[in-house]
Amino acid sequence: VGIMSSKIVIVLTSSEIEKLKIGILYGTNAAKNGWLEDVRFILFGKSEKIILDEPELLKKLNLAKTVACRYIAEEEKIDRQLAEKGIKIEYIGELLSNYIKQGYTPLTF
């Protein structure tokens, strides 16, 4: 039996704030308590807009390890607002693929 990776990438896509809270809470606790070697976050879809109105959730996210999808951010015209909050903005197709190749397990909330 192969050993599962202890690296995860949490893809936050939901438009439901409760689901986003659960994903952020789990990921930040896993990182803080050393349950996992590395935890990354990707904001994708509706979550990108929702997070802007949730300062408490934004504060919990490890912004150094959080990336928002450039395509969605530009489409929704929120790229500047996300950048002002300290969130990196990149096209995420290749980024997510590279995380998977590097052994990160994707979890979606």
PDB file of N, CA and C in Angstrom:
ATOM      1  N   VAL A   1       0.858  -1.194   0.000  1.00  0.00           N
ATOM      2  CA  VAL A   1       0.000   0.000   0.000  1.00  0.00           C
ATOM      3  C   VAL A   1       0.891   1.241   0.000  1.00  0.00           C
ATOM      4  N   GLY A   2       0.659   2.121  -0.954  1.00  0.00           N
ATOM      5  CA  GLY A   2       1.436   3.353  -1.032  1.00  0.00           C
ATOM      6  C   GLY A   2       1.035   4.330   0.064  1.00  0.00           C
ATOM      7  N   ILE A   3       1.948   5.161   0.429  1.00  0.00           N
ATOM      8  CA  ILE A   3       1.679   6.151   1.465  1.00  0.00           C
ATOM      9  C   ILE A   3       1.032   7.365   0.819  1.00  0.00           C
ATOM     10  N   MET A   4      -0.087   7.809   1.399  1.00  0.00           N
ATOM     11  CA  MET A   4      -0.770   9.001   0.889  1.00  0.00           C
ATOM     12  C   MET A   4       0.103  10.230   1.141  1.00  0.00           C
ATOM     13  N   SER A   5       0.011  11.173   0.267  1.00  0.00           N
ATOM     14  CA  SER A   5       0.735  12.421   0.423  1.00  0.00           C
ATOM     15  C   SER A   5       0.201  13.163   1.645  1.00  0.00           C
ATOM     16  N   SER A   6       1.076  13.894   2.299  1.00  0.00           N
ATOM     17  CA  SER A   6       0.600  14.707   3.407  1.00  0.00           C
ATOM     18  C   SER A   6       0.574  16.174   3.002  1.00  0.00           C
ATOM     19  N   LYS A   7       0.379  16.378   1.690  1.00  0.00           N
ATOM     20  CA  LYS A   7       0.245  17.728   1.154  1.00  0.00           C
ATOM     21  C   LYS A   7      -1.129  17.822   0.493  1.00  0.00           C
ATOM     22  N   ILE A   8      -1.848  18.902   0.781  1.00  0.00           N
ATOM     23  CA  ILE A   8      -3.162  19.076   0.159  1.00  0.00           C
ATOM     24  C   ILE A   8      -3.281  20.459  -0.466  1.00  0.00           C
ATOM     25  N   VAL A   9      -4.123  20.518  -1.479  1.00  0.00           N
ATOM     26  CA  VAL A   9      -4.527  21.793  -2.048  1.00  0.00           C
ATOM     27  C   VAL A   9      -6.045  21.838  -1.901  1.00  0.00           C
ATOM     28  N   ILE A  10      -6.502  22.835  -1.159  1.00  0.00           N
ATOM     29  CA  ILE A  10      -7.936  22.998  -0.932  1.00  0.00           C
ATOM     30  C   ILE A  10      -8.468  23.968  -1.973  1.00  0.00           C
ATOM     31  N   VAL A  11      -9.375  23.464  -2.809  1.00  0.00           N
ATOM     32  CA  VAL A  11      -9.967  24.271  -3.870  1.00  0.00           C
ATOM     33  C   VAL A  11     -11.318  24.756  -3.365  1.00  0.00           C
ATOM     34  N   LEU A  12     -11.402  26.066  -3.123  1.00  0.00           N
ATOM     35  CA  LEU A  12     -12.618  26.671  -2.595  1.00  0.00           C
ATOM     36  C   LEU A  12     -13.455  27.179  -3.765  1.00  0.00           C
ATOM     37  N   THR A  13     -14.557  26.488  -4.053  1.00  0.00           N
ATOM     38  CA  THR A  13     -15.372  26.838  -5.220  1.00  0.00           C
ATOM     39  C   THR A  13     -16.803  27.216  -4.851  1.00  0.00           C
ATOM     40  N   SER A  14     -17.218  26.879  -3.650  1.00  0.00           N
ATOM     41  CA  SER A  14     -18.631  26.999  -3.290  1.00  0.00           C
ATOM     42  C   SER A  14     -19.114  28.444  -3.235  1.00  0.00           C
ATOM     43  N   SER A  15     -20.399  28.609  -3.482  1.00  0.00           N
ATOM     44  CA  SER A  15     -21.028  29.915  -3.276  1.00  0.00           C
ATOM     45  C   SER A  15     -21.679  29.948  -1.893  1.00  0.00           C
ATOM     46  N   GLU A  16     -21.572  28.841  -1.153  1.00  0.00           N
ATOM     47  CA  GLU A  16     -22.148  28.773   0.191  1.00  0.00           C
ATOM     48  C   GLU A  16     -21.068  29.057   1.226  1.00  0.00           C
ATOM     49  N   ILE A  17     -21.278  30.123   1.980  1.00  0.00           N
ATOM     50  CA  ILE A  17     -20.283  30.566   2.947  1.00  0.00           C
ATOM     51  C   ILE A  17     -19.948  29.477   3.964  1.00  0.00           C
ATOM     52  N   GLU A  18     -20.937  28.685   4.370  1.00  0.00           N
ATOM     53  CA  GLU A  18     -20.687  27.624   5.359  1.00  0.00           C
ATOM     54  C   GLU A  18     -19.696  26.590   4.837  1.00  0.00           C
ATOM     55  N   LYS A  19     -19.790  26.239   3.559  1.00  0.00           N
ATOM     56  CA  LYS A  19     -18.848  25.279   2.975  1.00  0.00           C
ATOM     57  C   LYS A  19     -17.448  25.870   2.911  1.00  0.00           C
ATOM     58  N   LEU A  20     -17.351  27.150   2.558  1.00  0.00           N
ATOM     59  CA  LEU A  20     -16.043  27.798   2.507  1.00  0.00           C
ATOM     60  C   LEU A  20     -15.414  27.835   3.894  1.00  0.00           C
ATOM     61  N   LYS A  21     -16.233  28.151   4.911  1.00  0.00           N
ATOM     62  CA  LYS A  21     -15.729  28.191   6.291  1.00  0.00           C
ATOM     63  C   LYS A  21     -15.135  26.853   6.690  1.00  0.00           C
ATOM     64  N   ILE A  22     -15.826  25.757   6.359  1.00  0.00           N
ATOM     65  CA  ILE A  22     -15.350  24.422   6.722  1.00  0.00           C
ATOM     66  C   ILE A  22     -14.002  24.138   6.057  1.00  0.00           C
ATOM     67  N   GLY A  23     -13.890  24.436   4.776  1.00  0.00           N
ATOM     68  CA  GLY A  23     -12.636  24.197   4.060  1.00  0.00           C
ATOM     69  C   GLY A  23     -11.490  25.020   4.617  1.00  0.00           C
ATOM     70  N   ILE A  24     -11.762  26.286   4.899  1.00  0.00           N
ATOM     71  CA  ILE A  24     -10.724  27.171   5.434  1.00  0.00           C
ATOM     72  C   ILE A  24     -10.337  26.743   6.848  1.00  0.00           C
ATOM     73  N   LEU A  25     -11.335  26.410   7.656  1.00  0.00           N
ATOM     74  CA  LEU A  25     -11.078  25.980   9.029  1.00  0.00           C
ATOM     75  C   LEU A  25     -10.229  24.708   9.050  1.00  0.00           C
ATOM     76  N   TYR A  26     -10.630  23.723   8.244  1.00  0.00           N
ATOM     77  CA  TYR A  26      -9.863  22.481   8.202  1.00  0.00           C
ATOM     78  C   TYR A  26      -8.429  22.752   7.745  1.00  0.00           C
ATOM     79  N   GLY A  27      -8.285  23.466   6.644  1.00  0.00           N
ATOM     80  CA  GLY A  27      -6.957  23.715   6.093  1.00  0.00           C
ATOM     81  C   GLY A  27      -6.050  24.494   7.023  1.00  0.00           C
ATOM     82  N   THR A  28      -6.577  25.527   7.645  1.00  0.00           N
ATOM     83  CA  THR A  28      -5.745  26.330   8.542  1.00  0.00           C
ATOM     84  C   THR A  28      -5.376  25.536   9.791  1.00  0.00           C
ATOM     85  N   ASN A  29      -6.296  24.730  10.299  1.00  0.00           N
ATOM     86  CA  ASN A  29      -5.977  23.897  11.469  1.00  0.00           C
ATOM     87  C   ASN A  29      -4.970  22.809  11.117  1.00  0.00           C
ATOM     88  N   ALA A  30      -5.116  22.204   9.935  1.00  0.00           N
ATOM     89  CA  ALA A  30      -4.178  21.158   9.504  1.00  0.00           C
ATOM     90  C   ALA A  30      -2.761  21.725   9.398  1.00  0.00           C
ATOM     91  N   ALA A  31      -2.661  22.952   8.906  1.00  0.00           N
ATOM     92  CA  ALA A  31      -1.348  23.596   8.774  1.00  0.00           C
ATOM     93  C   ALA A  31      -0.801  23.992  10.150  1.00  0.00           C
ATOM     94  N   LYS A  32      -1.632  24.659  10.937  1.00  0.00           N
ATOM     95  CA  LYS A  32      -1.202  25.183  12.241  1.00  0.00           C
ATOM     96  C   LYS A  32      -0.789  24.062  13.201  1.00  0.00           C
ATOM     97  N   ASN A  33      -1.534  22.953  13.183  1.00  0.00           N
ATOM     98  CA  ASN A  33      -1.280  21.864  14.125  1.00  0.00           C
ATOM     99  C   ASN A  33      -0.330  20.795  13.589  1.00  0.00           C
ATOM    100  N   GLY A  34       0.164  20.998  12.364  1.00  0.00           N
ATOM    101  CA  GLY A  34       1.126  20.055  11.797  1.00  0.00           C
ATOM    102  C   GLY A  34       0.527  18.707  11.409  1.00  0.00           C
ATOM    103  N   TRP A  35      -0.789  18.672  11.185  1.00  0.00           N
ATOM    104  CA  TRP A  35      -1.429  17.418  10.754  1.00  0.00           C
ATOM    105  C   TRP A  35      -0.942  17.017   9.372  1.00  0.00           C
ATOM    106  N   LEU A  36      -0.617  18.027   8.569  1.00  0.00           N
ATOM    107  CA  LEU A  36      -0.156  17.795   7.204  1.00  0.00           C
ATOM    108  C   LEU A  36       1.119  18.595   6.962  1.00  0.00           C
ATOM    109  N   GLU A  37       1.906  18.110   6.037  1.00  0.00           N
ATOM    110  CA  GLU A  37       3.179  18.738   5.695  1.00  0.00           C
ATOM    111  C   GLU A  37       2.985  20.121   5.053  1.00  0.00           C
ATOM    112  N   ASP A  38       2.000  20.237   4.150  1.00  0.00           N
ATOM    113  CA  ASP A  38       1.780  21.517   3.462  1.00  0.00           C
ATOM    114  C   ASP A  38       0.321  21.624   3.050  1.00  0.00           C
ATOM    115  N   VAL A  39      -0.224  22.830   3.199  1.00  0.00           N
ATOM    116  CA  VAL A  39      -1.618  23.108   2.833  1.00  0.00           C
ATOM    117  C   VAL A  39      -1.636  24.351   1.955  1.00  0.00           C
ATOM    118  N   ARG A  40      -2.207  24.218   0.762  1.00  0.00           N
ATOM    119  CA  ARG A  40      -2.365  25.341  -0.166  1.00  0.00           C
ATOM    120  C   ARG A  40      -3.850  25.578  -0.399  1.00  0.00           C
ATOM    121  N   PHE A  41      -4.208  26.807  -0.771  1.00  0.00           N
ATOM    122  CA  PHE A  41      -5.595  27.141  -1.070  1.00  0.00           C
ATOM    123  C   PHE A  41      -5.697  27.744  -2.469  1.00  0.00           C
ATOM    124  N   ILE A  42      -6.767  27.372  -3.175  1.00  0.00           N
ATOM    125  CA  ILE A  42      -7.086  28.002  -4.454  1.00  0.00           C
ATOM    126  C   ILE A  42      -8.528  28.496  -4.368  1.00  0.00           C
ATOM    127  N   LEU A  43      -8.717  29.772  -4.653  1.00  0.00           N
ATOM    128  CA  LEU A  43     -10.058  30.353  -4.766  1.00  0.00           C
ATOM    129  C   LEU A  43     -10.445  30.244  -6.234  1.00  0.00           C
ATOM    130  N   PHE A  44     -11.607  29.658  -6.486  1.00  0.00           N
ATOM    131  CA  PHE A  44     -11.995  29.379  -7.863  1.00  0.00           C
ATOM    132  C   PHE A  44     -13.503  29.530  -7.971  1.00  0.00           C
ATOM    133  N   GLY A  45     -13.947  30.329  -8.925  1.00  0.00           N
ATOM    134  CA  GLY A  45     -15.392  30.471  -9.127  1.00  0.00           C
ATOM    135  C   GLY A  45     -16.014  31.447  -8.142  1.00  0.00           C
ATOM    136  N   LYS A  46     -17.215  31.112  -7.694  1.00  0.00           N
ATOM    137  CA  LYS A  46     -18.013  32.009  -6.846  1.00  0.00           C
ATOM    138  C   LYS A  46     -17.300  32.418  -5.557  1.00  0.00           C
ATOM    139  N   SER A  47     -16.454  31.543  -5.041  1.00  0.00           N
ATOM    140  CA  SER A  47     -15.771  31.835  -3.771  1.00  0.00           C
ATOM    141  C   SER A  47     -14.922  33.108  -3.858  1.00  0.00           C
ATOM    142  N   GLU A  48     -14.416  33.418  -5.039  1.00  0.00           N
ATOM    143  CA  GLU A  48     -13.550  34.586  -5.208  1.00  0.00           C
ATOM    144  C   GLU A  48     -14.283  35.877  -4.846  1.00  0.00           C
ATOM    145  N   LYS A  49     -15.528  35.953  -5.251  1.00  0.00           N
ATOM    146  CA  LYS A  49     -16.327  37.151  -4.974  1.00  0.00           C
ATOM    147  C   LYS A  49     -16.808  37.147  -3.519  1.00  0.00           C
ATOM    148  N   ILE A  50     -17.247  35.996  -3.054  1.00  0.00           N
ATOM    149  CA  ILE A  50     -17.801  35.871  -1.705  1.00  0.00           C
ATOM    150  C   ILE A  50     -16.758  36.227  -0.645  1.00  0.00           C
ATOM    151  N   ILE A  51     -15.527  35.767  -0.840  1.00  0.00           N
ATOM    152  CA  ILE A  51     -14.478  35.974   0.162  1.00  0.00           C
ATOM    153  C   ILE A  51     -14.197  37.454   0.393  1.00  0.00           C
ATOM    154  N   LEU A  52     -14.422  38.284  -0.624  1.00  0.00           N
ATOM    155  CA  LEU A  52     -14.183  39.722  -0.487  1.00  0.00           C
ATOM    156  C   LEU A  52     -15.081  40.356   0.575  1.00  0.00           C
ATOM    157  N   ASP A  53     -16.255  39.783   0.784  1.00  0.00           N
ATOM    158  CA  ASP A  53     -17.195  40.324   1.770  1.00  0.00           C
ATOM    159  C   ASP A  53     -17.111  39.608   3.113  1.00  0.00           C
ATOM    160  N   GLU A  54     -16.077  38.814   3.297  1.00  0.00           N
ATOM    161  CA  GLU A  54     -15.925  38.029   4.532  1.00  0.00           C
ATOM    162  C   GLU A  54     -14.550  38.286   5.160  1.00  0.00           C
ATOM    163  N   PRO A  55     -14.378  39.440   5.813  1.00  0.00           N
ATOM    164  CA  PRO A  55     -13.065  39.778   6.369  1.00  0.00           C
ATOM    165  C   PRO A  55     -12.537  38.754   7.383  1.00  0.00           C
ATOM    166  N   GLU A  56     -13.428  38.136   8.146  1.00  0.00           N
ATOM    167  CA  GLU A  56     -12.985  37.134   9.131  1.00  0.00           C
ATOM    168  C   GLU A  56     -12.394  35.906   8.445  1.00  0.00           C
ATOM    169  N   LEU A  57     -13.069  35.447   7.389  1.00  0.00           N
ATOM    170  CA  LEU A  57     -12.553  34.283   6.645  1.00  0.00           C
ATOM    171  C   LEU A  57     -11.244  34.635   5.944  1.00  0.00           C
ATOM    172  N   LEU A  58     -11.202  35.814   5.371  1.00  0.00           N
ATOM    173  CA  LEU A  58     -10.005  36.269   4.673  1.00  0.00           C
ATOM    174  C   LEU A  58      -8.813  36.295   5.625  1.00  0.00           C
ATOM    175  N   LYS A  59      -9.068  36.744   6.848  1.00  0.00           N
ATOM    176  CA  LYS A  59      -8.019  36.820   7.856  1.00  0.00           C
ATOM    177  C   LYS A  59      -7.488  35.427   8.217  1.00  0.00           C
ATOM    178  N   LYS A  60      -8.370  34.431   8.201  1.00  0.00           N
ATOM    179  CA  LYS A  60      -7.974  33.060   8.548  1.00  0.00           C
ATOM    180  C   LYS A  60      -7.134  32.401   7.452  1.00  0.00           C
ATOM    181  N   LEU A  61      -7.423  32.736   6.205  1.00  0.00           N
ATOM    182  CA  LEU A  61      -6.669  32.144   5.088  1.00  0.00           C
ATOM    183  C   LEU A  61      -5.196  32.492   5.201  1.00  0.00           C
ATOM    184  N   ASN A  62      -4.341  31.534   4.917  1.00  0.00           N
ATOM    185  CA  ASN A  62      -2.918  31.831   4.841  1.00  0.00           C
ATOM    186  C   ASN A  62      -2.699  32.440   3.452  1.00  0.00           C
ATOM    187  N   LEU A  63      -2.691  33.759   3.386  1.00  0.00           N
ATOM    188  CA  LEU A  63      -2.638  34.427   2.079  1.00  0.00           C
ATOM    189  C   LEU A  63      -1.359  34.109   1.313  1.00  0.00           C
ATOM    190  N   ALA A  64      -0.299  33.759   2.023  1.00  0.00           N
ATOM    191  CA  ALA A  64       0.951  33.406   1.353  1.00  0.00           C
ATOM    192  C   ALA A  64       0.785  32.131   0.537  1.00  0.00           C
ATOM    193  N   LYS A  65      -0.204  31.316   0.898  1.00  0.00           N
ATOM    194  CA  LYS A  65      -0.397  30.042   0.209  1.00  0.00           C
ATOM    195  C   LYS A  65      -1.762  29.989  -0.476  1.00  0.00           C
ATOM    196  N   THR A  66      -2.284  31.168  -0.824  1.00  0.00           N
ATOM    197  CA  THR A  66      -3.601  31.251  -1.457  1.00  0.00           C
ATOM    198  C   THR A  66      -3.472  31.922  -2.819  1.00  0.00           C
ATOM    199  N   VAL A  67      -4.098  31.304  -3.814  1.00  0.00           N
ATOM    200  CA  VAL A  67      -4.104  31.862  -5.168  1.00  0.00           C
ATOM    201  C   VAL A  67      -5.546  31.882  -5.667  1.00  0.00           C
ATOM    202  N   ALA A  68      -5.924  32.977  -6.312  1.00  0.00           N
ATOM    203  CA  ALA A  68      -7.244  33.078  -6.943  1.00  0.00           C
ATOM    204  C   ALA A  68      -7.080  32.924  -8.446  1.00  0.00           C
ATOM    205  N   CYS A  69      -8.112  32.414  -9.096  1.00  0.00           N
ATOM    206  CA  CYS A  69      -8.079  32.203 -10.545  1.00  0.00           C
ATOM    207  C   CYS A  69      -8.173  33.541 -11.285  1.00  0.00           C
ATOM    208  N   ARG A  70      -7.162  33.826 -12.082  1.00  0.00           N
ATOM    209  CA  ARG A  70      -7.117  35.081 -12.844  1.00  0.00           C
ATOM    210  C   ARG A  70      -8.289  35.191 -13.822  1.00  0.00           C
ATOM    211  N   TYR A  71      -8.608  34.100 -14.502  1.00  0.00           N
ATOM    212  CA  TYR A  71      -9.684  34.147 -15.492  1.00  0.00           C
ATOM    213  C   TYR A  71     -10.990  34.609 -14.841  1.00  0.00           C
ATOM    214  N   ILE A  72     -11.354  33.971 -13.733  1.00  0.00           N
ATOM    215  CA  ILE A  72     -12.603  34.316 -13.041  1.00  0.00           C
ATOM    216  C   ILE A  72     -12.519  35.729 -12.474  1.00  0.00           C
ATOM    217  N   ALA A  73     -11.392  36.066 -11.856  1.00  0.00           N
ATOM    218  CA  ALA A  73     -11.231  37.386 -11.232  1.00  0.00           C
ATOM    219  C   ALA A  73     -11.391  38.500 -12.266  1.00  0.00           C
ATOM    220  N   GLU A  74     -10.796  38.306 -13.431  1.00  0.00           N
ATOM    221  CA  GLU A  74     -10.913  39.326 -14.481  1.00  0.00           C
ATOM    222  C   GLU A  74     -12.325  39.352 -15.051  1.00  0.00           C
ATOM    223  N   GLU A  75     -12.909  38.180 -15.237  1.00  0.00           N
ATOM    224  CA  GLU A  75     -14.276  38.074 -15.752  1.00  0.00           C
ATOM    225  C   GLU A  75     -15.270  38.796 -14.827  1.00  0.00           C
ATOM    226  N   GLU A  76     -15.068  38.640 -13.518  1.00  0.00           N
ATOM    227  CA  GLU A  76     -15.948  39.254 -12.512  1.00  0.00           C
ATOM    228  C   GLU A  76     -15.515  40.684 -12.166  1.00  0.00           C
ATOM    229  N   LYS A  77     -14.391  41.113 -12.746  1.00  0.00           N
ATOM    230  CA  LYS A  77     -13.839  42.445 -12.507  1.00  0.00           C
ATOM    231  C   LYS A  77     -13.515  42.675 -11.019  1.00  0.00           C
ATOM    232  N   ILE A  78     -12.936  41.637 -10.396  1.00  0.00           N
ATOM    233  CA  ILE A  78     -12.563  41.743  -8.982  1.00  0.00           C
ATOM    234  C   ILE A  78     -11.070  41.476  -8.782  1.00  0.00           C
ATOM    235  N   ASP A  79     -10.308  41.426  -9.872  1.00  0.00           N
ATOM    236  CA  ASP A  79      -8.875  41.124  -9.764  1.00  0.00           C
ATOM    237  C   ASP A  79      -8.147  42.151  -8.898  1.00  0.00           C
ATOM    238  N   ARG A  80      -8.465  43.430  -9.076  1.00  0.00           N
ATOM    239  CA  ARG A  80      -7.801  44.475  -8.297  1.00  0.00           C
ATOM    240  C   ARG A  80      -8.143  44.341  -6.810  1.00  0.00           C
ATOM    241  N   GLN A  81      -9.428  44.087  -6.516  1.00  0.00           N
ATOM    242  CA  GLN A  81      -9.854  43.953  -5.121  1.00  0.00           C
ATOM    243  C   GLN A  81      -9.157  42.776  -4.440  1.00  0.00           C
ATOM    244  N   LEU A  82      -9.054  41.655  -5.137  1.00  0.00           N
ATOM    245  CA  LEU A  82      -8.382  40.486  -4.573  1.00  0.00           C
ATOM    246  C   LEU A  82      -6.907  40.792  -4.312  1.00  0.00           C
ATOM    247  N   ALA A  83      -6.260  41.426  -5.269  1.00  0.00           N
ATOM    248  CA  ALA A  83      -4.843  41.771  -5.129  1.00  0.00           C
ATOM    249  C   ALA A  83      -4.636  42.717  -3.942  1.00  0.00           C
ATOM    250  N   GLU A  84      -5.561  43.661  -3.764  1.00  0.00           N
ATOM    251  CA  GLU A  84      -5.465  44.598  -2.638  1.00  0.00           C
ATOM    252  C   GLU A  84      -5.567  43.881  -1.293  1.00  0.00           C
ATOM    253  N   LYS A  85      -6.239  42.727  -1.284  1.00  0.00           N
ATOM    254  CA  LYS A  85      -6.376  41.940  -0.047  1.00  0.00           C
ATOM    255  C   LYS A  85      -5.161  41.047   0.181  1.00  0.00           C
ATOM    256  N   GLY A  86      -4.231  41.052  -0.760  1.00  0.00           N
ATOM    257  CA  GLY A  86      -3.010  40.268  -0.606  1.00  0.00           C
ATOM    258  C   GLY A  86      -3.082  38.883  -1.223  1.00  0.00           C
ATOM    259  N   ILE A  87      -4.081  38.650  -2.055  1.00  0.00           N
ATOM    260  CA  ILE A  87      -4.239  37.344  -2.688  1.00  0.00           C
ATOM    261  C   ILE A  87      -3.559  37.355  -4.059  1.00  0.00           C
ATOM    262  N   LYS A  88      -2.705  36.358  -4.285  1.00  0.00           N
ATOM    263  CA  LYS A  88      -2.063  36.227  -5.589  1.00  0.00           C
ATOM    264  C   LYS A  88      -3.117  35.796  -6.608  1.00  0.00           C
ATOM    265  N   ILE A  89      -2.954  36.274  -7.843  1.00  0.00           N
ATOM    266  CA  ILE A  89      -3.907  35.944  -8.900  1.00  0.00           C
ATOM    267  C   ILE A  89      -3.129  35.315 -10.054  1.00  0.00           C
ATOM    268  N   GLU A  90      -3.511  34.095 -10.399  1.00  0.00           N
ATOM    269  CA  GLU A  90      -2.841  33.373 -11.479  1.00  0.00           C
ATOM    270  C   GLU A  90      -3.866  32.533 -12.223  1.00  0.00           C
ATOM    271  N   TYR A  91      -3.523  32.147 -13.444  1.00  0.00           N
ATOM    272  CA  TYR A  91      -4.338  31.144 -14.127  1.00  0.00           C
ATOM    273  C   TYR A  91      -4.076  29.838 -13.390  1.00  0.00           C
ATOM    274  N   ILE A  92      -5.117  29.116 -13.021  1.00  0.00           N
ATOM    275  CA  ILE A  92      -4.889  27.992 -12.116  1.00  0.00           C
ATOM    276  C   ILE A  92      -4.889  26.612 -12.765  1.00  0.00           C
ATOM    277  N   GLY A  93      -5.225  26.491 -14.029  1.00  0.00           N
ATOM    278  CA  GLY A  93      -5.224  25.176 -14.662  1.00  0.00           C
ATOM    279  C   GLY A  93      -3.886  24.477 -14.542  1.00  0.00           C
ATOM    280  N   GLU A  94      -2.832  25.157 -14.964  1.00  0.00           N
ATOM    281  CA  GLU A  94      -1.494  24.573 -14.900  1.00  0.00           C
ATOM    282  C   GLU A  94      -1.023  24.474 -13.445  1.00  0.00           C
ATOM    283  N   LEU A  95      -1.325  25.495 -12.644  1.00  0.00           N
ATOM    284  CA  LEU A  95      -0.936  25.499 -11.227  1.00  0.00           C
ATOM    285  C   LEU A  95      -1.511  24.283 -10.498  1.00  0.00           C
ATOM    286  N   LEU A  96      -2.803  24.052 -10.649  1.00  0.00           N
ATOM    287  CA  LEU A  96      -3.450  22.920  -9.989  1.00  0.00           C
ATOM    288  C   LEU A  96      -2.874  21.597 -10.508  1.00  0.00           C
ATOM    289  N   SER A  97      -2.657  21.515 -11.799  1.00  0.00           N
ATOM    290  CA  SER A  97      -2.055  20.310 -12.389  1.00  0.00           C
ATOM    291  C   SER A  97      -0.670  20.051 -11.802  1.00  0.00           C
ATOM    292  N   ASN A  98       0.108  21.103 -11.621  1.00  0.00           N
ATOM    293  CA  ASN A  98       1.447  20.954 -11.048  1.00  0.00           C
ATOM    294  C   ASN A  98       1.382  20.511  -9.590  1.00  0.00           C
ATOM    295  N   TYR A  99       0.423  21.060  -8.836  1.00  0.00           N
ATOM    296  CA  TYR A  99       0.250  20.604  -7.448  1.00  0.00           C
ATOM    297  C   TYR A  99      -0.016  19.097  -7.417  1.00  0.00           C
ATOM    298  N   ILE A 100      -0.890  18.645  -8.297  1.00  0.00           N
ATOM    299  CA  ILE A 100      -1.232  17.213  -8.330  1.00  0.00           C
ATOM    300  C   ILE A 100       0.007  16.386  -8.693  1.00  0.00           C
ATOM    301  N   LYS A 101       0.773  16.857  -9.695  1.00  0.00           N
ATOM    302  CA  LYS A 101       2.001  16.149 -10.089  1.00  0.00           C
ATOM    303  C   LYS A 101       3.010  16.093  -8.940  1.00  0.00           C
ATOM    304  N   GLN A 102       2.984  17.118  -8.078  1.00  0.00           N
ATOM    305  CA  GLN A 102       3.910  17.188  -6.941  1.00  0.00           C
ATOM    306  C   GLN A 102       3.399  16.399  -5.741  1.00  0.00           C
ATOM    307  N   GLY A 103       2.264  15.712  -5.921  1.00  0.00           N
ATOM    308  CA  GLY A 103       1.779  14.856  -4.848  1.00  0.00           C
ATOM    309  C   GLY A 103       0.759  15.486  -3.926  1.00  0.00           C
ATOM    310  N   TYR A 104       0.253  16.666  -4.260  1.00  0.00           N
ATOM    311  CA  TYR A 104      -0.792  17.292  -3.441  1.00  0.00           C
ATOM    312  C   TYR A 104      -2.123  16.586  -3.715  1.00  0.00           C
ATOM    313  N   THR A 105      -2.882  16.331  -2.674  1.00  0.00           N
ATOM    314  CA  THR A 105      -4.215  15.773  -2.812  1.00  0.00           C
ATOM    315  C   THR A 105      -5.188  16.941  -2.872  1.00  0.00           C
ATOM    316  N   PRO A 106      -6.005  17.039  -3.923  1.00  0.00           N
ATOM    317  CA  PRO A 106      -6.985  18.133  -3.983  1.00  0.00           C
ATOM    318  C   PRO A 106      -8.236  17.808  -3.154  1.00  0.00           C
ATOM    319  N   LEU A 107      -8.686  18.763  -2.382  1.00  0.00           N
ATOM    320  CA  LEU A 107      -9.958  18.685  -1.657  1.00  0.00           C
ATOM    321  C   LEU A 107     -10.775  19.880  -2.097  1.00  0.00           C
ATOM    322  N   THR A 108     -12.035  19.659  -2.389  1.00  0.00           N
ATOM    323  CA  THR A 108     -12.882  20.758  -2.870  1.00  0.00           C
ATOM    324  C   THR A 108     -13.989  21.048  -1.866  1.00  0.00           C
ATOM    325  N   PHE A 109     -14.136  22.312  -1.564  1.00  0.00           N
ATOM    326  CA  PHE A 109     -15.209  22.776  -0.678  1.00  0.00           C
ATOM    327  C   PHE A 109     -16.004  23.844  -1.391  1.00  0.00           C
TER     328      PHE A 109
END
